Short mmCIF file of C-alpha atoms and ligand atoms in Angstrom, two decimals:
data_model
loop_
_atom_site.label_atom_id
_atom_site.label_comp_id
_atom_site.label_asym_id
_atom_site.label_seq_id
_atom_site.Cartn_x
_atom_site.Cartn_y
_atom_site.Cartn_z
CA UNK K 17 64.54 141.90 140.35
CA UNK K 18 66.30 140.13 137.65
CA UNK K 19 68.07 137.01 137.89
CA UNK K 20 71.25 136.66 140.32
CA UNK K 21 74.59 135.81 138.40
CA UNK K 22 77.40 134.57 140.83
CA UNK K 23 80.73 134.30 139.42
CA UNK K 24 83.67 132.85 141.27
CA UNK K 25 86.72 131.02 140.30
CA UNK K 26 85.34 127.64 140.71
CA UNK K 27 81.85 126.63 140.23
CA UNK K 28 79.99 124.20 142.49
CA UNK K 29 77.47 122.58 140.56
CA UNK K 30 74.18 121.06 142.29
CA UNK K 31 74.81 117.39 143.39
CA UNK K 32 72.22 114.90 142.56
CA UNK K 33 70.10 114.11 145.50
CA UNK K 34 71.96 111.07 146.74
CA UNK K 35 74.99 113.04 147.13
CA UNK K 36 73.56 116.28 148.62
CA UNK K 37 74.99 115.78 151.94
CA UNK K 38 78.45 116.44 150.48
CA UNK K 39 77.70 119.93 149.05
CA UNK K 40 79.29 122.70 151.13
CA UNK K 41 77.13 125.23 152.90
CA UNK K 42 78.17 128.00 151.05
CA UNK K 43 77.54 126.24 147.77
CA UNK K 44 73.66 125.25 149.16
CA UNK K 45 72.91 128.79 149.96
CA UNK K 46 74.16 130.33 146.70
CA UNK K 47 72.37 127.47 144.47
CA UNK K 48 69.06 128.05 146.45
CA UNK K 49 69.48 131.71 145.72
CA UNK K 50 70.12 130.93 142.16
CA UNK K 51 67.21 128.45 141.88
CA UNK K 52 64.94 131.12 143.22
CA UNK K 53 65.96 133.64 140.49
CA UNK K 54 66.78 131.11 137.79
CA UNK K 55 70.30 132.52 137.90
CA UNK K 56 73.53 131.64 136.49
CA UNK K 57 77.01 130.58 138.22
CA UNK K 58 80.00 131.30 136.07
CA UNK K 59 83.50 130.41 136.64
CA UNK K 60 86.66 127.95 135.72
CA UNK K 61 85.72 124.49 134.96
CA UNK K 62 88.90 123.55 136.73
CA UNK K 63 90.28 121.95 133.23
CA UNK K 64 92.99 122.94 131.09
CA UNK K 65 93.20 123.70 127.44
CA UNK K 66 95.94 124.37 124.75
CA UNK K 67 94.43 127.52 123.45
CA UNK K 68 91.91 129.51 125.22
CA UNK K 69 88.90 129.94 123.06
CA UNK K 70 86.14 131.23 125.43
CA UNK K 71 84.13 128.13 124.51
CA UNK K 72 81.26 128.09 127.30
CA UNK K 73 80.32 124.74 129.10
CA UNK K 74 76.74 124.79 130.09
CA UNK K 75 75.13 122.69 132.45
CA UNK K 76 71.77 122.78 133.91
CA UNK K 77 70.85 120.76 137.20
CA UNK K 78 68.17 121.38 139.70
CA UNK K 79 66.86 124.73 138.16
CA UNK K 80 70.42 126.31 138.09
CA UNK K 81 72.69 126.89 135.21
CA UNK K 82 76.30 126.89 135.42
CA UNK K 83 78.29 128.37 132.66
CA UNK K 84 82.18 127.24 132.75
CA UNK K 85 85.51 127.87 130.63
CA UNK K 86 88.87 126.09 130.65
CA UNK K 87 91.89 127.95 130.96
CA UNK K 88 95.21 127.56 129.27
CA UNK K 89 98.14 126.21 131.39
CA UNK K 90 100.07 129.57 131.49
CA UNK K 91 96.67 131.12 132.83
CA UNK K 92 96.38 128.52 135.68
CA UNK K 93 100.18 129.15 136.77
CA UNK K 94 100.13 132.80 136.50
CA UNK K 95 96.60 133.59 137.65
CA UNK K 96 95.56 130.61 140.01
CA UNK K 97 98.85 129.20 141.38
CA UNK K 98 100.60 132.70 140.97
CA UNK K 99 98.83 135.82 141.68
CA UNK K 100 95.99 134.34 143.58
CA UNK K 101 97.63 131.91 145.67
CA UNK K 102 101.26 133.11 145.67
CA UNK K 103 100.91 136.62 145.92
CA UNK K 104 97.38 137.64 147.34
CA UNK K 105 96.51 134.57 149.49
CA UNK K 106 99.88 134.81 151.63
CA UNK K 107 99.86 138.67 151.84
CA UNK K 108 96.21 139.12 152.88
CA UNK K 109 97.11 136.47 155.46
CA UNK K 110 99.71 138.77 156.65
CA UNK K 111 102.59 136.09 155.19
CA UNK K 112 104.53 138.89 153.41
CA UNK K 113 107.45 136.49 153.80
CA UNK K 114 105.79 134.01 151.76
CA UNK K 115 104.28 136.44 149.25
CA UNK K 116 106.03 136.14 145.80
CA UNK K 117 106.01 139.29 143.47
CA UNK K 118 106.22 138.34 139.92
CA UNK K 119 105.14 140.40 136.98
CA UNK K 120 104.07 137.60 135.08
CA UNK K 121 101.76 136.74 137.66
CA UNK K 122 99.98 140.27 137.88
CA UNK K 123 99.35 140.08 133.90
CA UNK K 124 98.26 136.83 134.09
CA UNK K 125 95.77 137.83 136.74
CA UNK K 126 94.51 140.67 134.71
CA UNK K 127 94.38 138.56 131.51
CA UNK K 128 92.25 135.91 133.12
CA UNK K 129 89.88 138.68 134.63
CA UNK K 130 89.51 140.08 131.24
CA UNK K 131 88.71 136.66 129.73
CA UNK K 132 86.12 136.03 132.34
CA UNK K 133 84.54 139.29 131.53
CA UNK K 134 84.63 138.95 127.77
CA UNK K 135 83.27 135.35 127.93
CA UNK K 136 80.39 135.98 130.31
CA UNK K 137 79.41 139.75 129.81
CA UNK K 138 77.18 138.72 126.73
CA UNK K 139 75.20 136.15 128.74
CA UNK K 140 74.33 139.10 131.46
CA UNK K 141 70.79 140.73 130.76
CA UNK K 142 70.21 144.42 131.85
CA UNK K 143 68.41 143.82 135.23
CA UNK K 144 70.66 140.94 136.56
CA UNK K 145 72.18 141.19 139.82
CA UNK K 146 75.85 140.33 139.81
CA UNK K 147 77.71 138.86 142.78
CA UNK K 148 81.70 138.43 142.43
CA UNK K 149 83.53 136.16 145.00
CA UNK K 150 86.66 136.37 146.35
CA UNK K 151 90.57 137.49 145.88
CA UNK K 152 90.78 135.52 142.34
CA UNK K 153 88.48 138.07 140.86
CA UNK K 154 89.13 141.50 142.62
CA UNK K 155 89.04 143.48 139.04
CA UNK K 156 86.49 141.53 137.54
CA UNK K 157 83.89 144.46 138.29
CA UNK K 158 85.95 146.93 136.36
CA UNK K 159 86.33 144.66 133.42
CA UNK K 160 82.82 144.21 133.15
CA UNK K 161 82.13 147.84 133.39
CA UNK K 162 84.49 148.44 130.54
CA UNK K 163 82.32 146.03 128.37
CA UNK K 164 79.62 148.82 129.07
CA UNK K 165 77.54 146.79 131.84
CA UNK K 166 75.61 149.28 134.06
CA UNK K 167 74.03 146.38 136.46
CA UNK K 168 74.35 146.19 140.24
CA UNK K 169 77.51 144.59 140.90
CA UNK K 170 78.71 143.35 144.16
CA UNK K 171 82.03 141.87 145.39
CA UNK K 172 82.57 139.72 148.60
CA UNK K 173 85.89 138.81 149.73
CA UNK K 174 86.05 135.77 151.89
CA UNK K 175 89.96 136.34 153.53
CA UNK K 176 91.10 138.90 155.52
CA UNK K 177 91.58 142.40 154.21
CA UNK K 178 95.27 143.33 155.35
CA UNK K 179 96.21 146.23 157.28
CA UNK K 180 97.43 149.22 154.90
CA UNK K 181 100.91 148.99 156.06
CA UNK K 182 101.28 145.39 154.56
CA UNK K 183 99.05 146.17 151.55
CA UNK K 184 101.39 148.74 150.42
CA UNK K 185 104.18 146.19 149.72
CA UNK K 186 102.34 144.76 147.01
CA UNK K 187 103.46 146.29 143.59
CA UNK K 188 100.41 148.32 141.89
CA UNK K 189 98.45 147.68 145.15
CA UNK K 190 96.55 151.03 144.04
CA UNK K 191 95.93 149.23 140.47
CA UNK K 192 94.30 146.52 142.30
CA UNK K 193 92.20 148.57 144.87
CA UNK K 194 91.13 151.24 142.43
CA UNK K 195 89.65 148.72 140.08
CA UNK K 196 87.24 147.68 143.28
CA UNK K 197 85.66 151.30 142.82
CA UNK K 198 83.64 149.82 140.09
CA UNK K 199 81.58 147.71 142.28
CA UNK K 200 78.24 149.24 143.84
CA UNK K 201 78.89 147.02 147.00
CA UNK K 202 81.90 145.46 148.74
CA UNK K 203 81.45 143.08 151.51
CA UNK K 204 83.93 141.41 154.21
CA UNK K 205 83.39 139.03 156.86
CA UNK K 206 83.96 141.48 159.85
CA UNK K 207 84.19 144.87 160.94
CA UNK K 208 87.95 144.54 161.49
CA UNK K 209 88.63 143.73 157.76
CA UNK K 210 86.25 146.55 156.61
CA UNK K 211 88.06 149.12 158.87
CA UNK K 212 91.28 148.19 157.28
CA UNK K 213 89.95 148.61 153.96
CA UNK K 214 88.63 152.16 155.14
CA UNK K 215 92.04 152.95 156.32
CA UNK K 216 93.63 152.05 152.98
CA UNK K 217 91.07 154.23 151.31
CA UNK K 218 91.47 157.15 153.34
CA UNK K 219 95.41 157.05 153.62
CA UNK K 220 96.24 155.91 149.95
CA UNK K 221 93.54 157.21 147.83
CA UNK K 222 92.44 160.01 149.76
CA UNK K 223 88.83 158.90 149.95
CA UNK K 224 86.25 159.60 152.56
CA UNK K 225 84.15 157.13 154.51
CA UNK K 226 80.43 158.01 155.56
CA UNK K 227 78.86 156.64 158.55
CA UNK K 228 76.83 154.23 156.70
CA UNK K 229 79.94 152.68 155.03
CA UNK K 230 79.88 154.47 151.97
CA UNK K 231 83.33 155.37 150.65
CA UNK K 232 83.98 158.16 148.27
CA UNK K 233 86.96 158.46 145.72
CA UNK K 234 87.28 161.21 143.45
CA UNK K 235 83.38 161.57 143.09
CA UNK K 236 82.83 157.52 142.90
CA UNK K 237 80.85 156.31 145.66
CA UNK K 238 80.79 152.48 146.73
CA UNK K 239 78.80 151.06 149.84
CA UNK K 240 80.73 148.85 152.19
CA UNK K 241 79.70 146.84 155.10
CA UNK K 242 80.24 143.61 156.88
CA UNK K 243 78.60 140.28 156.48
CA UNK K 244 79.75 137.68 158.55
CA UNK K 245 79.03 134.14 156.65
CA UNK K 246 77.66 131.34 158.49
CA UNK K 247 76.73 127.53 157.93
CA UNK K 248 73.72 125.78 157.05
CA UNK K 249 72.89 124.87 160.64
CA UNK K 250 70.31 122.48 160.22
CA UNK K 251 72.66 120.01 158.47
CA UNK K 252 74.75 119.95 161.54
CA UNK K 253 72.31 120.03 163.87
CA UNK K 254 70.76 116.84 163.09
CA UNK K 255 74.06 114.70 163.43
CA UNK K 256 72.86 111.66 164.84
CA UNK K 257 69.89 111.16 162.57
CA UNK K 258 72.08 110.20 159.80
CA UNK K 259 73.87 106.85 159.31
CA UNK K 260 77.40 108.25 158.23
CA UNK K 261 77.46 110.57 160.94
CA UNK K 262 76.59 108.18 163.52
CA UNK K 263 79.20 105.77 162.21
CA UNK K 264 81.90 108.49 162.43
CA UNK K 265 80.91 109.52 165.74
CA UNK K 266 80.85 105.77 166.90
CA UNK K 267 84.32 104.98 165.34
CA UNK K 268 85.92 108.04 166.93
CA UNK K 269 84.13 107.36 170.28
CA UNK K 270 85.26 103.62 170.47
CA UNK K 271 88.75 104.31 169.41
CA UNK K 272 89.31 106.75 171.97
CA UNK K 273 88.70 103.98 174.68
CA UNK K 274 87.49 106.41 177.16
CA UNK K 275 90.22 108.85 176.53
CA UNK K 276 88.97 112.60 175.90
CA UNK K 277 89.12 113.53 172.54
CA UNK K 278 90.59 117.00 171.01
CA UNK K 279 89.82 117.60 167.27
CA UNK K 280 91.47 119.97 164.52
CA UNK K 281 89.95 119.82 160.93
CA UNK K 282 91.45 122.21 158.59
CA UNK K 283 92.69 122.24 154.95
CA UNK K 284 96.47 121.86 155.08
CA UNK K 285 97.36 125.51 154.74
CA UNK K 286 100.02 127.60 156.78
CA UNK K 287 97.35 130.04 157.67
CA UNK K 288 95.52 127.28 159.64
CA UNK K 289 98.33 127.87 162.18
CA UNK K 290 98.94 123.73 162.45
CA UNK K 291 102.54 123.62 163.41
CA UNK K 292 101.83 126.37 166.14
CA UNK K 293 98.73 124.09 167.41
CA UNK K 294 100.96 121.09 167.42
CA UNK K 295 103.49 122.87 169.53
CA UNK K 296 100.81 124.02 171.77
CA UNK K 297 99.80 120.79 172.29
CA UNK K 298 103.18 119.28 172.96
CA UNK K 299 103.61 122.16 175.53
CA UNK K 300 100.25 120.89 177.24
CA UNK K 301 101.69 117.29 177.25
CA UNK K 302 104.86 118.65 178.99
CA UNK K 303 103.13 120.84 181.58
CA UNK K 304 100.31 118.21 182.45
CA UNK K 305 101.80 114.92 183.10
CA UNK K 306 98.33 113.93 184.87
CA UNK K 307 96.75 113.95 181.32
CA UNK K 308 99.24 111.65 179.59
CA UNK K 309 97.44 108.55 178.34
CA UNK K 310 93.98 110.28 179.06
CA UNK K 311 93.85 112.57 176.14
CA UNK K 312 93.86 111.90 172.22
CA UNK K 313 94.20 114.80 169.52
CA UNK K 314 92.79 113.77 166.20
CA UNK K 315 94.17 116.30 163.43
CA UNK K 316 92.36 116.03 159.93
CA UNK K 317 94.22 118.11 157.20
CA UNK K 318 93.90 117.05 153.46
CA UNK K 319 96.28 118.67 151.35
CA UNK K 320 95.40 121.59 149.06
CA UNK K 321 96.91 123.71 146.16
CA UNK K 322 99.45 120.67 145.80
CA UNK K 323 101.01 122.88 142.90
CA UNK K 324 102.33 125.65 145.13
CA UNK K 325 105.32 124.83 146.48
CA UNK K 326 105.11 126.17 150.07
CA UNK K 327 102.50 123.45 150.65
CA UNK K 328 105.04 120.82 150.35
CA UNK K 329 107.04 122.38 153.18
CA UNK K 330 104.42 122.65 155.50
CA UNK K 331 103.42 119.07 154.93
CA UNK K 332 106.87 117.96 155.64
CA UNK K 333 106.91 120.03 158.78
CA UNK K 334 103.86 118.54 159.93
CA UNK K 335 104.90 114.98 159.53
CA UNK K 336 108.13 115.52 161.29
CA UNK K 337 106.48 117.58 164.13
CA UNK K 338 103.79 114.87 164.92
CA UNK K 339 106.33 112.10 164.51
CA UNK K 340 108.57 113.81 167.10
CA UNK K 341 105.56 114.48 169.67
CA UNK K 342 104.48 110.91 169.26
CA UNK K 343 108.00 109.74 169.61
CA UNK K 344 108.39 111.74 172.71
CA UNK K 345 105.35 110.79 174.69
CA UNK K 346 103.54 107.65 173.12
CA UNK K 347 103.28 104.17 175.10
CA UNK K 348 102.44 101.11 173.64
CA UNK K 349 98.98 101.41 173.93
CA UNK K 350 98.45 105.34 173.38
CA UNK K 351 99.59 107.88 170.66
CA UNK K 352 98.95 111.50 171.59
CA UNK K 353 98.51 112.70 168.01
CA UNK K 354 96.56 110.81 165.28
CA UNK K 355 97.31 113.22 162.03
CA UNK K 356 95.22 112.30 159.02
CA UNK K 357 95.70 113.66 155.64
CA UNK K 358 92.61 113.01 154.23
CA UNK K 359 89.21 114.79 153.49
CA UNK K 360 85.90 113.50 154.77
CA UNK K 361 82.50 114.18 153.57
CA UNK K 362 80.33 116.53 155.63
CA UNK K 363 78.26 113.85 157.53
CA UNK K 364 81.45 112.22 158.52
CA UNK K 365 83.01 115.21 159.99
CA UNK K 366 79.79 116.15 161.74
CA UNK K 367 80.17 112.98 163.66
CA UNK K 368 83.67 113.56 164.63
CA UNK K 369 82.91 116.79 165.65
CA UNK K 370 80.32 115.42 168.15
CA UNK K 371 82.54 112.94 169.50
CA UNK K 372 85.17 115.26 170.34
CA UNK K 373 85.24 116.90 173.68
CA UNK K 374 87.53 120.04 172.64
CA UNK K 375 88.16 121.48 169.34
CA UNK K 376 91.18 123.43 168.41
CA UNK K 377 90.51 126.07 165.74
CA UNK K 378 93.72 127.98 165.89
CA UNK K 379 94.36 129.82 162.50
CA UNK K 380 97.00 132.41 162.55
CA UNK K 381 94.60 134.28 160.31
CA UNK K 382 91.41 133.31 158.75
CA UNK K 383 88.70 135.63 157.04
CA UNK K 384 86.10 133.62 159.15
CA UNK K 385 86.47 129.96 159.54
CA UNK K 386 83.39 127.84 159.20
CA UNK K 387 84.85 124.77 161.15
CA UNK K 388 84.37 126.60 164.44
CA UNK K 389 80.70 127.16 163.57
CA UNK K 390 80.23 123.72 162.35
CA UNK K 391 81.95 121.98 165.57
CA UNK K 392 79.27 124.31 167.82
CA UNK K 393 76.34 123.39 165.56
CA UNK K 394 77.26 119.55 165.96
CA UNK K 395 77.38 119.45 169.77
CA UNK K 396 75.02 117.47 172.15
CA UNK K 397 73.07 120.25 174.15
CA UNK K 398 73.05 118.16 177.15
CA UNK K 399 76.78 117.64 177.17
CA UNK K 400 78.59 120.00 174.57
CA UNK K 401 82.19 120.03 173.94
CA UNK K 402 84.41 123.11 174.25
CA UNK K 403 85.62 125.28 171.42
CA UNK K 404 89.22 126.81 171.81
CA UNK K 405 89.33 129.67 168.80
CA UNK K 406 92.07 131.90 167.61
CA UNK K 407 91.64 135.57 168.31
CA UNK K 408 92.85 136.00 164.56
CA UNK K 409 89.97 134.17 162.94
CA UNK K 410 86.94 136.39 161.78
CA UNK K 411 84.73 133.84 163.84
CA UNK K 412 86.25 135.26 166.97
CA UNK K 413 84.11 138.44 166.59
CA UNK K 414 80.99 136.40 167.14
CA UNK K 415 81.97 133.64 169.06
CA UNK K 416 82.79 135.36 172.22
CA UNK K 417 82.12 132.55 174.42
CA UNK K 418 84.81 130.10 173.16
CA UNK K 419 88.09 130.07 174.96
CA UNK K 420 89.81 132.79 172.66
CA UNK K 421 93.80 132.42 172.38
CA UNK K 422 96.60 133.85 170.72
CA UNK K 423 97.49 130.99 168.54
CA UNK K 424 101.33 131.87 168.41
CA UNK K 425 101.52 131.38 172.13
CA UNK K 426 102.19 127.65 173.10
CA UNK K 427 101.29 128.75 176.84
CA UNK K 428 98.00 130.17 175.93
CA UNK K 429 97.20 127.21 173.67
CA UNK K 430 98.56 124.67 176.59
CA UNK K 431 96.44 126.63 179.38
CA UNK K 432 93.30 126.63 177.34
CA UNK K 433 93.56 122.86 176.69
CA UNK K 434 93.44 122.28 180.19
CA UNK K 435 90.86 124.72 181.17
CA UNK K 436 88.63 123.10 178.52
CA UNK K 437 89.31 119.63 179.68
CA UNK K 438 88.49 120.47 183.01
CA UNK K 439 85.76 122.71 182.40
CA UNK K 440 82.35 121.80 184.35
CA UNK K 441 79.53 120.64 182.28
CA UNK K 442 77.40 123.83 183.52
CA UNK K 443 79.94 126.12 182.13
CA UNK K 444 80.47 124.03 179.06
CA UNK K 445 76.48 124.38 178.48
CA UNK K 446 76.36 127.93 179.54
CA UNK K 447 79.21 128.87 176.81
CA UNK K 448 77.76 126.54 174.16
CA UNK K 449 74.19 128.18 174.42
CA UNK K 450 75.62 131.68 173.73
CA UNK K 451 77.56 130.23 170.92
CA UNK K 452 74.97 128.06 169.14
CA UNK K 453 72.51 131.27 169.55
CA UNK K 454 74.68 132.95 167.38
CA UNK K 455 75.49 130.16 164.72
CA UNK K 456 71.87 129.63 164.49
CA UNK K 457 71.07 133.50 164.03
CA UNK K 458 73.59 134.43 161.51
CA UNK K 459 73.34 131.28 159.23
CA UNK K 460 74.47 130.92 155.79
CA UNK K 461 70.92 132.04 154.53
CA UNK K 462 71.23 135.29 156.55
CA UNK K 463 74.53 136.04 155.03
CA UNK K 464 73.21 135.57 151.62
CA UNK K 465 69.98 137.42 152.02
CA UNK K 466 71.70 140.31 153.70
CA UNK K 467 73.99 140.61 150.90
CA UNK K 468 71.66 140.37 148.04
CA UNK K 469 69.27 142.78 149.54
CA UNK K 470 71.99 145.37 150.31
CA UNK K 471 73.24 144.92 146.50
CA UNK K 472 69.64 145.13 145.34
CA UNK K 473 69.30 148.60 147.21
CA UNK K 474 72.68 149.87 146.30
CA UNK K 475 72.79 153.26 144.70
CA UNK K 476 74.30 152.63 141.27
CA UNK K 477 72.59 155.74 139.60
CA UNK K 478 75.78 157.68 138.97
CA UNK K 479 77.50 157.06 135.60
CA UNK K 480 78.78 153.78 135.24
CA UNK K 481 78.86 154.27 131.12
CA UNK K 482 81.78 152.48 129.02
CA UNK K 483 84.78 154.25 129.38
CA UNK K 484 84.16 156.15 132.41
CA UNK K 485 86.29 153.93 134.77
CA UNK K 486 88.68 155.72 137.04
CA UNK K 487 91.94 156.28 135.62
CA UNK K 488 94.51 153.63 136.74
CA UNK K 489 97.46 154.65 138.49
CA UNK K 490 100.96 153.27 138.63
P1 ADQ I 27 88.58 127.73 154.02
O1 ADQ I 27 90.25 128.51 154.13
O2 ADQ I 27 88.65 126.90 153.23
O3 ADQ I 27 87.63 128.80 153.55
P2 ADQ I 27 86.85 127.36 156.30
O4 ADQ I 27 86.03 128.45 156.62
O5 ADQ I 27 87.28 126.73 157.84
O6 ADQ I 27 88.19 127.64 155.59
O7 ADQ I 27 86.02 126.55 155.51
C1 ADQ I 27 86.56 125.23 155.63
C2 ADQ I 27 85.39 124.10 154.92
O8 ADQ I 27 86.00 123.02 154.44
C3 ADQ I 27 84.41 123.66 155.97
O9 ADQ I 27 83.15 123.63 155.65
C4 ADQ I 27 85.17 122.35 156.55
O10 ADQ I 27 84.02 121.37 156.74
C5 ADQ I 27 85.59 121.91 155.34
N1 ADQ I 27 86.98 121.03 155.46
C6 ADQ I 27 87.93 121.43 156.31
N2 ADQ I 27 88.67 120.46 156.52
C7 ADQ I 27 88.12 119.31 155.97
C8 ADQ I 27 88.31 117.96 155.84
N3 ADQ I 27 89.35 117.55 156.45
N4 ADQ I 27 87.57 117.20 155.38
C9 ADQ I 27 86.58 117.53 154.94
N5 ADQ I 27 86.00 118.88 154.85
C10 ADQ I 27 86.80 119.65 155.48
C11 ADQ I 27 87.72 130.42 153.06
C12 ADQ I 27 88.40 131.21 153.99
C13 ADQ I 27 87.53 131.09 155.23
C14 ADQ I 27 86.10 131.48 155.24
C15 ADQ I 27 85.47 130.63 154.18
C16 ADQ I 27 83.99 131.03 153.76
O11 ADQ I 27 89.46 130.99 154.15
O12 ADQ I 27 88.07 132.24 156.19
O13 ADQ I 27 85.57 131.11 156.51
O14 ADQ I 27 86.45 130.70 152.98
O15 ADQ I 27 84.22 132.33 153.46
#
């Protein structure tokens, strides 16, 4: 087998040994695979340039080469802030009300995908395996084929695949989905997203789906499957061995002054259901006066994608909501919500997870949700906390022993908080053992291995020659 080539919007360069603990689990897993095969990681540098030149910045650390390009301001506006984050992200998270359809976004998206393909194709060798990641780069496989590449190319979507009835509201939806038929393997987190994709293929493209997940559209066959992503479990299991984690644990534990602690950790994003979560907690406080003063909710939510307008709204909304809840219930010596707009390094987060009696992970829609798994892996086996998890997170398909809730229902969230806080230790241990078993079994290495193995085996014997791409409709 040749090298592994990873292509994603942003590249995570290996960190020096001293900062290894701050590298995300996904990056660690991919970097390990790249190291093993002397592979390459391509993507956007995150920098802007006046004129796109295609100049590649190479960096080599720890046996991995990263290759990045700068993009023009207009590229960033139309491709990243535009089509990726104002069209596809909301639509794929079922928020058609927030999705913006603007023809300049679509053309900017295709232009950047072409630029990526034109820049990186010359670096790819005949037997390399190519793994493209996420919604920013859906048509990249097709662009690479048009440059004559016959390699095995796989695509993994980290966010949900929306139901066919929603997806058809995207202008040129067929053009987008047809471009995916040039991959040899397409992966999703869950069977639910996979089924939605199959449904679209059957209804909109007249394709057929074979029992092993291979789809066929007009003679073009592509293998599809679910590959649920996991975490780097060992990183979280040894929480209290590490000073930063221990400090974070002690800080949170001490500041709670004997009260029960509920934690939420999310990027500040409307898909994470933070306003609904705050309202569910408020309902809990209203309905359970015996808990007033005895519980403390810490929500950590650093802002992301500051250039996308909707994110300003959500910030204002949550500031107001947390202020109102504290105004309504706080005493001189107790605030019900601590809402922190800051990110923390991984060790710090794992200490916070360990100190929390309950985690509220209630996205309205989420491809998987790794915070749920990180919380489980960080618990004390003799006295584990309780995970409250949205039914609409991909993780709910695996973490069946969590308290599963409909995140839109204040009542369900309130009832689950009460149940979690009252749960006897024996039940907490029983549920946690089932959860951690799954988190350990289906970890990030398992995810990476199963995808790469399936890609290496994928059938690409049919004609992928230059110019053989399916005609684009619409
Ligand atoms: P995200 O939407 O970013 O990922 P998630 O899966 O929860 O969501 O991963 C977030 C990561 O960021 C976790 O590792 C978490 O620890 C970290 N993080 C979150 N809040 C943080 C904070 N305040 N400080 C520091 N770190 C924080 C997308 C999809 C998900 C999918 C992943 C992986 O939206 O559904 O699970 O990709 O495929």
